[in-house]
Amino acid sequence: MPHRNQIDIQANWGDCDAAGIIFYPNYFRWFDECTQALLRSVGLSQRSLRDEFGIVGTAAVDASARFTAPVSYGDVLRASSHVERWGTSSFTVYHRFERSAEVLAVEGREVRIWAKLEPDGRLRTEPIPEAFRRLFA
């Protein structure tokens, strides 16, 4: 079973649209927050990835979401995240957000690349080290 991390997210008034439900771009911001929390749960951060692995970070190259139940201000989301798939130089993080009573509200995925910064400023991918993969096994 892959390593999983959970955090709680408080939905606030400022996260909502005119209908009083969470404005959908906030979920993508929260996906990133969950991915950073997943890294922290194994003792890493984007900064430590630079120091330990010599990369610029794990850039998101694709993100998707499926919305199944509305969320409004005052609701607390239990967000669970794990690495769902490994590629050679990319990995997919799966996020599941549940509202109270374990009601699935949103599930989403981010595809992230192992990104190296070239001297000319361009990003290129590199193979993900086995040491990084093992942290999430």
Coordinates of N, CA and C in Angstrom, one line a residue:
M1 N 0.8 -1.2 0.0 CA 0.0 0.0 0.0 C 0.9 1.2 0.0
P2 N 0.6 2.2 -0.9 CA 1.4 3.4 -0.9 C 1.3 4.3 0.3
H3 N 2.3 5.1 0.6 CA 2.3 6.0 1.7 C 1.2 7.1 1.4
R4 N 0.3 7.3 2.4 CA -0.7 8.3 2.3 C -0.6 9.4 3.3
N5 N -1.0 10.6 3.0 CA -1.0 11.7 4.0 C -2.4 12.3 4.0
Q6 N -2.8 12.8 5.2 CA -4.1 13.4 5.3 C -4.0 14.8 6.0
I7 N -4.7 15.7 5.5 CA -4.8 17.0 6.1 C -6.3 17.5 6.1
D8 N -6.6 18.3 7.0 CA -8.0 18.9 7.0 C -7.9 20.3 6.4
I9 N -8.9 20.7 5.6 CA -8.9 22.0 5.0 C -10.2 22.6 5.4
Q10 N -10.1 23.8 6.0 CA -11.3 24.6 6.4 C -11.8 25.4 5.2
A11 N -13.0 25.2 4.8 CA -13.6 26.0 3.7 C -14.1 27.4 4.3
N12 N -13.6 28.5 3.8 CA -13.9 29.8 4.3 C -14.8 30.6 3.4
W13 N -15.4 31.6 3.9 CA -16.3 32.5 3.1 C -15.6 32.9 1.8
G14 N -14.4 33.4 1.9 CA -13.6 33.9 0.8 C -13.3 32.9 -0.3
D15 N -13.5 31.6 0.0 CA -13.3 30.5 -0.9 C -14.5 30.3 -1.8
C16 N -15.6 30.9 -1.5 CA -16.9 30.6 -2.2 C -17.2 31.6 -3.3
D17 N -18.0 31.1 -4.2 CA -18.6 31.9 -5.3 C -19.9 32.5 -4.8
A18 N -20.6 33.2 -5.7 CA -21.8 33.9 -5.4 C -22.9 33.0 -4.9
A19 N -22.8 31.7 -5.3 CA -23.8 30.7 -4.9 C -23.5 30.1 -3.5
G20 N -22.4 30.5 -2.9 CA -22.0 30.1 -1.6 C -21.4 28.7 -1.6
I21 N -20.9 28.2 -2.7 CA -20.2 27.0 -2.8 C -18.7 27.3 -3.2
I22 N -17.8 26.4 -2.9 CA -16.4 26.6 -3.2 C -16.2 26.9 -4.6
F23 N -15.5 28.0 -4.9 CA -15.1 28.3 -6.3 C -14.1 27.3 -6.8
Y24 N -14.3 26.6 -7.9 CA -13.5 25.5 -8.2 C -12.0 25.7 -8.3
P25 N -11.5 26.8 -8.7 CA -10.0 27.0 -8.8 C -9.4 26.8 -7.4
N26 N -10.1 27.0 -6.3 CA -9.5 26.7 -5.0 C -9.1 25.3 -4.8
Y27 N -9.8 24.4 -5.4 CA -9.4 23.0 -5.3 C -8.0 22.7 -5.8
F28 N -7.7 23.4 -6.9 CA -6.4 23.2 -7.5 C -5.3 23.8 -6.6
R29 N -5.6 24.9 -6.0 CA -4.7 25.4 -5.0 C -4.5 24.4 -3.8
W30 N -5.6 23.8 -3.4 CA -5.5 22.9 -2.3 C -4.8 21.6 -2.7
F31 N -5.0 21.2 -4.0 CA -4.2 20.0 -4.5 C -2.7 20.3 -4.3
D32 N -2.3 21.4 -4.6 CA -0.9 21.8 -4.5 C -0.5 21.7 -3.0
E33 N -1.3 22.3 -2.1 CA -1.1 22.3 -0.7 C -1.0 20.9 -0.2
C34 N -1.8 20.0 -0.7 CA -1.8 18.6 -0.3 C -0.5 17.9 -0.7
T35 N -0.1 18.2 -2.0 CA 1.1 17.6 -2.5 C 2.3 18.0 -1.6
Q36 N 2.4 19.3 -1.2 CA 3.5 19.8 -0.4 C 3.4 19.1 1.0
A37 N 2.2 18.9 1.5 CA 2.1 18.2 2.8 C 2.5 16.8 2.7
L38 N 2.2 16.1 1.5 CA 2.7 14.8 1.3 C 4.2 14.7 1.3
L39 N 4.8 15.7 0.6 CA 6.3 15.7 0.7 C 6.8 15.9 2.1
R40 N 6.2 16.8 2.9 CA 6.6 17.1 4.2 C 6.5 15.8 5.1
S41 N 5.5 15.0 4.8 CA 5.2 13.8 5.6 C 6.3 12.8 5.5
V42 N 7.2 12.9 4.4 CA 8.3 12.0 4.3 C 9.6 12.8 4.5
G43 N 9.5 14.0 5.1 CA 10.7 14.8 5.4 C 11.3 15.6 4.3
L44 N 10.5 15.9 3.3 CA 11.0 16.7 2.2 C 10.2 18.0 2.0
S45 N 10.7 18.9 1.2 CA 10.1 20.1 0.7 C 10.6 20.4 -0.7
Q46 N 10.0 21.4 -1.3 CA 10.6 21.8 -2.6 C 12.0 22.3 -2.4
R47 N 12.3 23.0 -1.3 CA 13.6 23.4 -1.1 C 14.6 22.3 -0.8
S48 N 14.2 21.3 -0.1 CA 15.1 20.2 0.2 C 15.3 19.3 -1.1
L49 N 14.3 19.3 -2.0 CA 14.5 18.6 -3.2 C 15.6 19.2 -4.0
R50 N 15.7 20.6 -4.0 CA 16.8 21.3 -4.6 C 18.2 20.9 -4.0
D51 N 18.2 20.9 -2.7 CA 19.4 20.6 -2.0 C 19.9 19.2 -2.1
E52 N 18.9 18.2 -1.9 CA 19.3 16.8 -1.9 C 19.4 16.2 -3.2
F53 N 18.6 16.6 -4.2 CA 18.5 16.0 -5.5 C 18.9 16.9 -6.7
G54 N 19.2 18.1 -6.4 CA 19.7 19.0 -7.5 C 18.7 19.4 -8.5
I55 N 17.4 19.3 -8.2 CA 16.3 19.7 -9.2 C 15.7 21.0 -8.7
V56 N 15.0 21.6 -9.7 CA 14.3 22.9 -9.3 C 13.0 22.6 -8.6
G57 N 12.5 21.5 -8.8 CA 11.2 21.1 -8.1 C 10.4 20.0 -8.9
T58 N 9.2 19.9 -8.4 CA 8.3 18.9 -9.1 C 7.2 19.8 -9.7
A59 N 7.4 20.2 -10.9 CA 6.4 21.0 -11.6 C 5.2 20.3 -12.0
A60 N 4.0 20.9 -11.8 CA 2.8 20.3 -12.3 C 2.6 20.6 -13.8
V61 N 2.3 19.5 -14.5 CA 2.1 19.6 -16.0 C 0.7 19.3 -16.4
D62 N -0.1 18.7 -15.5 CA -1.5 18.4 -15.8 C -2.2 18.3 -14.4
A63 N -3.5 18.7 -14.4 CA -4.3 18.6 -13.2 C -5.7 18.4 -13.7
S64 N -6.5 17.6 -12.9 CA -7.9 17.3 -13.2 C -8.6 17.1 -12.0
A65 N -9.9 17.4 -12.0 CA -10.8 17.2 -10.8 C -12.2 16.7 -11.3
R66 N -12.8 16.0 -10.4 CA -14.2 15.5 -10.6 C -14.9 15.9 -9.3
F67 N -16.0 16.7 -9.5 CA -16.7 17.3 -8.4 C -18.0 16.5 -8.2
T68 N -18.2 15.9 -7.0 CA -19.3 15.0 -6.8 C -20.3 15.5 -5.7
A69 N -19.9 16.4 -4.9 CA -20.9 17.0 -3.9 C -20.4 18.4 -3.6
P70 N -21.4 19.3 -3.3 CA -21.0 20.7 -3.0 C -20.4 20.8 -1.7
V71 N -19.5 21.9 -1.6 CA -18.9 22.2 -0.3 C -19.1 23.7 -0.1
S72 N -19.4 24.1 1.1 CA -19.7 25.5 1.4 C -18.8 26.0 2.5
Y73 N -18.9 27.3 2.8 CA -18.1 27.8 3.9 C -18.5 27.2 5.2
G74 N -17.5 26.9 6.1 CA -17.8 26.3 7.3 C -17.6 24.8 7.3
D75 N -17.6 24.2 6.1 CA -17.3 22.8 5.9 C -15.9 22.5 6.1
V76 N -15.5 21.3 6.7 CA -14.2 20.9 6.8 C -14.0 19.7 5.9
L77 N -13.0 19.8 5.1 CA -12.6 18.7 4.1 C -11.5 17.9 4.7
R78 N -11.6 16.6 4.7 CA -10.5 15.7 5.0 C -9.9 15.3 3.6
A79 N -8.7 15.7 3.4 CA -8.0 15.5 2.2 C -7.0 14.4 2.4
S80 N -7.1 13.4 1.5 CA -6.1 12.3 1.6 C -5.4 12.3 0.2
S81 N -4.1 12.1 0.3 CA -3.3 12.2 -1.0 C -2.2 11.1 -0.9
H82 N -1.9 10.5 -2.1 CA -0.8 9.6 -2.3 C -0.4 9.5 -3.7
V83 N 0.8 9.0 -4.0 CA 1.3 8.8 -5.3 C 0.6 7.6 -5.9
E84 N -0.1 7.9 -7.0 CA -0.9 6.8 -7.6 C -0.2 6.1 -8.7
R85 N 0.7 6.8 -9.4 CA 1.4 6.2 -10.5 C 2.8 6.8 -10.7
W86 N 3.7 6.0 -11.1 CA 5.1 6.4 -11.3 C 5.4 6.3 -12.8
G87 N 6.0 7.3 -13.4 CA 6.6 7.2 -14.7 C 8.1 7.3 -14.6
T88 N 8.8 7.4 -15.7 CA 10.2 7.5 -15.6 C 10.6 8.8 -15.0
S89 N 10.0 9.9 -15.5 CA 10.4 11.2 -15.0 C 9.1 12.0 -14.5
S90 N 8.1 11.3 -14.3 CA 6.8 12.0 -13.8 C 6.1 11.1 -12.8
F91 N 5.3 11.7 -12.0 CA 4.5 10.9 -11.0 C 3.1 11.6 -10.9
T92 N 2.1 10.8 -10.6 CA 0.7 11.3 -10.5 C 0.3 11.2 -9.0
V93 N -0.1 12.3 -8.5 CA -0.6 12.4 -7.1 C -2.2 12.4 -7.2
Y94 N -2.8 11.5 -6.4 CA -4.2 11.4 -6.3 C -4.7 12.0 -5.1
H95 N -5.7 12.9 -5.2 CA -6.3 13.6 -4.0 C -7.8 13.2 -3.9
R96 N -8.2 12.9 -2.7 CA -9.6 12.6 -2.4 C -10.0 13.5 -1.2
F97 N -11.0 14.4 -1.5 CA -11.5 15.3 -0.5 C -12.9 14.8 0.0
E98 N -13.0 14.6 1.2 CA -14.3 14.1 1.8 C -14.9 15.2 2.7
R99 N -16.2 15.4 2.6 CA -16.9 16.3 3.5 C -17.3 15.5 4.7
S100 N -18.0 16.1 5.7 CA -18.4 15.4 6.9 C -19.2 14.2 6.5
A101 N -19.1 13.2 7.4 CA -19.8 11.9 7.2 C -19.3 11.1 6.0
E102 N -18.0 11.4 5.7 CA -17.3 10.7 4.6 C -18.0 10.7 3.2
V103 N -18.6 11.9 2.9 CA -19.2 12.2 1.6 C -18.1 12.6 0.7
L104 N -17.9 11.9 -0.4 CA -16.9 12.3 -1.4 C -17.3 13.6 -2.0
A105 N -16.5 14.6 -1.9 CA -16.8 15.9 -2.5 C -16.1 16.1 -3.8
V106 N -14.8 15.8 -3.8 CA -13.9 16.0 -5.0 C -12.8 15.0 -5.0
E107 N -12.5 14.5 -6.2 CA -11.3 13.7 -6.3 C -10.5 14.3 -7.5
G108 N -9.2 14.3 -7.4 CA -8.4 14.9 -8.4 C -7.0 14.3 -8.6
R109 N -6.4 14.7 -9.6 CA -5.0 14.2 -9.9 C -4.2 15.3 -10.4
E110 N -2.9 15.3 -10.0 CA -1.9 16.2 -10.5 C -0.8 15.3 -11.1
V111 N -0.3 15.6 -12.3 CA 0.9 14.9 -12.9 C 2.0 15.9 -12.7
R112 N 3.1 15.5 -12.0 CA 4.2 16.3 -11.8 C 5.5 15.7 -12.4
I113 N 6.3 16.6 -12.8 CA 7.6 16.1 -13.4 C 8.8 16.4 -12.5
W114 N 9.8 15.6 -12.6 CA 11.1 15.8 -11.9 C 11.8 16.8 -12.8
A115 N 11.9 18.0 -12.4 CA 12.3 19.1 -13.2 C 13.7 19.6 -12.9
K116 N 14.5 19.7 -13.9 CA 15.9 20.3 -13.8 C 15.9 21.6 -14.6
L117 N 16.5 22.6 -14.0 CA 16.6 23.9 -14.7 C 17.9 23.9 -15.5
E118 N 17.7 24.2 -16.8 CA 18.9 24.3 -17.7 C 19.5 25.7 -17.5
P119 N 20.8 25.9 -17.8 CA 21.4 27.2 -17.7 C 20.7 28.3 -18.6
D120 N 20.0 27.9 -19.7 CA 19.3 28.9 -20.5 C 17.9 29.2 -19.9
G121 N 17.6 28.6 -18.8 CA 16.3 28.9 -18.1 C 15.2 27.9 -18.5
R122 N 15.4 27.0 -19.4 CA 14.4 26.0 -19.7 C 14.4 24.9 -18.7
L123 N 13.2 24.3 -18.6 CA 13.1 23.1 -17.7 C 13.2 21.8 -18.6
R124 N 13.8 20.8 -18.0 CA 13.9 19.5 -18.7 C 13.6 18.5 -17.6
T125 N 13.1 17.3 -18.0 CA 12.9 16.3 -17.1 C 14.1 15.4 -16.9
E126 N 14.2 14.7 -15.8 CA 15.2 13.7 -15.5 C 14.5 12.5 -14.9
P127 N 15.1 11.4 -15.0 CA 14.5 10.2 -14.3 C 14.4 10.4 -12.8
I128 N 13.3 10.0 -12.2 CA 13.1 10.1 -10.8 C 14.0 9.1 -10.0
P129 N 14.8 9.6 -9.1 CA 15.7 8.6 -8.3 C 14.9 7.6 -7.5
E130 N 15.4 6.4 -7.4 CA 14.8 5.3 -6.6 C 14.7 5.8 -5.2
A131 N 15.6 6.5 -4.7 CA 15.6 6.9 -3.3 C 14.3 7.8 -3.0
F132 N 13.9 8.6 -4.0 CA 12.7 9.4 -3.8 C 11.4 8.5 -3.9
R133 N 11.4 7.5 -4.8 CA 10.3 6.6 -5.0 C 10.1 5.8 -3.7
R134 N 11.1 5.3 -3.1 CA 11.0 4.5 -1.9 C 10.3 5.1 -0.8
L135 N 10.5 6.5 -0.7 CA 9.8 7.2 0.4 C 8.3 7.1 0.4
F136 N 7.7 6.8 -0.7 CA 6.3 6.7 -0.9 C 5.7 5.3 -1.1
A137 N 6.6 4.3 -0.9 CA 6.2 2.9 -1.0 C 5.4 2.5 0.2

